[in-house]
Short mmCIF file of C-alpha atoms in Angstrom, two decimals:
data_model
loop_
_atom_site.label_atom_id
_atom_site.label_comp_id
_atom_site.label_asym_id
_atom_site.label_seq_id
_atom_site.Cartn_x
_atom_site.Cartn_y
_atom_site.Cartn_z
CA MET Z 1 31.13 42.96 -32.57
CA PRO Z 2 33.71 43.39 -29.82
CA LEU Z 3 37.22 44.57 -30.61
CA HIS Z 4 38.33 43.66 -27.08
CA THR Z 5 36.77 41.34 -24.52
CA HIS Z 6 37.43 40.19 -20.98
CA ALA Z 7 35.54 37.22 -19.55
CA THR Z 8 35.83 35.11 -16.42
CA HIS Z 9 33.95 31.98 -15.45
CA ARG Z 10 34.34 29.43 -12.63
CA ILE Z 11 33.80 25.69 -12.62
CA VAL Z 12 34.25 22.99 -9.99
CA VAL Z 13 36.40 19.94 -10.68
CA ASP Z 14 36.15 16.78 -8.56
CA ALA Z 15 39.88 16.50 -7.93
CA PRO Z 16 42.40 17.74 -5.37
CA ALA Z 17 43.64 21.22 -6.25
CA GLU Z 18 47.26 20.13 -6.90
CA LYS Z 19 46.02 17.61 -9.48
CA ALA Z 20 43.30 19.81 -10.98
CA PHE Z 21 45.76 22.66 -11.57
CA MET Z 22 47.81 20.41 -13.88
CA PHE Z 23 44.71 19.51 -15.93
CA PHE Z 24 44.94 23.04 -17.37
CA THR Z 25 48.49 22.76 -18.69
CA PRO Z 26 49.19 21.97 -22.35
CA ALA Z 27 50.13 18.38 -21.47
CA GLY Z 28 47.15 18.05 -19.13
CA GLU Z 29 44.73 19.25 -21.77
CA GLU Z 30 46.00 16.56 -24.15
CA LEU Z 31 44.21 14.10 -21.83
CA TRP Z 32 40.74 15.67 -22.06
CA VAL Z 33 40.47 18.07 -25.02
CA ASP Z 34 39.57 16.31 -28.29
CA GLY Z 35 42.00 17.31 -31.02
CA TRP Z 36 44.32 19.26 -28.68
CA ALA Z 37 47.78 18.49 -30.06
CA PRO Z 38 50.27 21.19 -29.11
CA ARG Z 39 53.56 21.29 -30.93
CA TYR Z 40 56.15 22.01 -28.28
CA VAL Z 41 58.82 24.52 -29.23
CA HIS Z 42 60.50 25.09 -25.86
CA PRO Z 43 61.14 22.88 -24.05
CA GLU Z 44 60.80 20.28 -26.78
CA ASP Z 45 59.56 17.61 -24.35
CA GLY Z 46 56.57 19.77 -23.39
CA ALA Z 47 57.43 19.89 -19.69
CA THR Z 48 55.27 22.61 -18.17
CA GLN Z 49 57.41 25.50 -17.01
CA GLN Z 50 57.38 29.26 -17.02
CA GLY Z 51 58.61 30.50 -20.39
CA MET Z 52 57.49 27.42 -22.34
CA VAL Z 53 56.38 28.04 -25.93
CA PHE Z 54 54.07 25.85 -27.98
CA CYS Z 55 51.85 26.13 -31.04
CA THR Z 56 48.37 24.90 -31.90
CA GLY Z 57 46.34 25.05 -35.09
CA GLN Z 58 47.65 25.71 -38.55
CA GLY Z 59 47.23 28.14 -41.41
CA ALA Z 60 45.13 31.15 -40.44
CA ASP Z 61 44.35 29.45 -37.11
CA LEU Z 62 48.03 28.99 -36.11
CA THR Z 63 48.31 30.09 -32.49
CA VAL Z 64 51.55 30.67 -30.61
CA TRP Z 65 51.32 30.27 -26.83
CA THR Z 66 53.83 31.35 -24.18
CA LEU Z 67 53.45 30.43 -20.52
CA LEU Z 68 54.23 33.74 -18.80
CA GLU Z 69 53.53 32.69 -15.23
CA PHE Z 70 53.38 29.23 -13.70
CA ASP Z 71 53.11 29.05 -9.90
CA ARG Z 72 52.36 25.56 -8.56
CA GLN Z 73 52.12 26.77 -4.95
CA ALA Z 74 49.62 29.53 -5.71
CA MET Z 75 48.02 27.29 -8.39
CA ARG Z 76 47.94 30.09 -10.93
CA SER Z 77 49.10 30.26 -14.54
CA ARG Z 78 48.95 32.90 -17.23
CA TYR Z 79 49.49 32.37 -20.94
CA VAL Z 80 49.80 34.83 -23.77
CA ARG Z 81 48.29 33.49 -26.99
CA CYS Z 82 48.53 35.04 -30.42
CA THR Z 83 46.69 33.93 -33.54
CA PRO Z 84 48.26 36.58 -35.83
CA ALA Z 85 45.50 36.45 -38.43
CA THR Z 86 42.69 37.16 -35.97
CA ARG Z 87 43.32 37.76 -32.26
CA THR Z 88 45.74 38.00 -29.36
CA GLY Z 89 45.46 38.07 -25.59
CA THR Z 90 45.94 36.22 -22.34
CA VAL Z 91 44.42 33.19 -20.67
CA GLU Z 92 44.62 32.86 -16.88
CA VAL Z 93 43.79 29.85 -14.73
CA ALA Z 94 43.53 29.99 -10.94
CA CYS Z 95 42.66 26.98 -8.78
CA THR Z 96 41.35 27.09 -5.23
CA ALA Z 97 40.78 24.03 -3.06
CA LEU Z 98 37.17 23.82 -1.88
CA ASP Z 99 38.01 20.74 0.18
CA ALA Z 100 40.38 17.77 -0.12
CA SER Z 101 38.75 16.46 -3.28
CA ARG Z 102 37.12 19.43 -5.03
CA THR Z 103 38.65 22.45 -6.71
CA GLN Z 104 37.21 25.70 -7.99
CA VAL Z 105 38.85 26.68 -11.27
CA GLU Z 106 38.62 30.28 -12.45
CA VAL Z 107 39.34 30.80 -16.15
CA THR Z 108 39.83 34.30 -17.56
CA TYR Z 109 40.29 35.24 -21.19
CA THR Z 110 41.29 38.76 -22.23
CA LEU Z 111 41.38 39.02 -26.02
CA THR Z 112 41.78 41.70 -28.66
CA ALA Z 113 40.73 41.27 -32.27
CA LEU Z 114 43.37 41.87 -34.93
CA SER Z 115 41.02 41.73 -37.91
CA PRO Z 116 37.30 41.79 -38.77
CA GLU Z 117 37.33 37.97 -38.63
CA GLY Z 118 38.88 38.22 -35.17
CA GLU Z 119 36.06 40.50 -34.07
CA SER Z 120 33.54 37.82 -35.09
CA LEU Z 121 35.51 35.13 -33.26
CA LEU Z 122 35.52 37.16 -30.04
CA GLU Z 123 31.73 36.83 -29.82
CA ALA Z 124 32.28 33.26 -28.52
CA PHE Z 125 34.10 34.74 -25.54
CA GLU Z 126 31.19 36.87 -24.35
CA GLY Z 127 28.43 36.17 -21.83
CA PRO Z 128 26.51 32.88 -22.04
CA GLN Z 129 28.63 31.55 -24.93
CA PHE Z 130 31.82 31.88 -22.88
CA GLU Z 131 30.17 30.34 -19.81
CA ALA Z 132 28.92 27.39 -21.90
CA MET Z 133 32.41 26.85 -23.32
CA ILE Z 134 34.00 26.72 -19.87
CA ASP Z 135 31.14 24.58 -18.47
CA GLY Z 136 31.85 22.21 -21.36
CA TRP Z 137 35.40 21.89 -20.07
CA ALA Z 138 34.02 20.70 -16.73
CA THR Z 139 31.97 18.05 -18.54
CA LEU Z 140 34.99 16.83 -20.53
CA ILE Z 141 37.16 16.71 -17.42
CA ASP Z 142 34.49 14.73 -15.56
CA ARG Z 143 34.29 12.21 -18.44
CA ASN Z 144 38.07 11.77 -18.37
CA LEU Z 145 38.55 12.04 -14.60
CA PRO Z 146 39.89 8.51 -13.91
CA ARG Z 147 42.58 8.95 -16.57
CA LEU Z 148 43.41 12.47 -15.36
CA LEU Z 149 43.69 11.43 -11.72
CA SER Z 150 46.02 8.54 -12.51
CA ALA Z 151 48.23 10.50 -14.91
CA THR Z 152 51.55 12.07 -14.10
CA ILE Z 153 51.29 15.32 -16.02
CA ARG Z 154 54.56 16.96 -16.96
#
């Protein structure tokens, strides 16, 4: 079981890069991730900005997220996430325009286990399991694409 893992996978989204980048913000993910319901701490309205803090999960799965870097021009963001009972680390998203209507999205997770349970959970972030998780994101985005493209994501 890994104590520390680093994994990167790329998907392609059928949307302009400026739009696709916002799909991977907390507010954007509310539109395509079932059950994703962040509780915004700062700012309270959930506007995506560097330094924002929000929480997901509850109990032993409570996770505190902080948006460390948010660069709309470079289309890159980096979050630190800590689930104190099990794991901590960073999540990075980088978007690159392939053409006017398609975007390559690179997702990188770097996680460290904080407990034996955390070590077990990190297995999902390795190899084919991680790739399948991120490929699943592409499927969910595609299913919700009309709503995502028409949305103004904060």
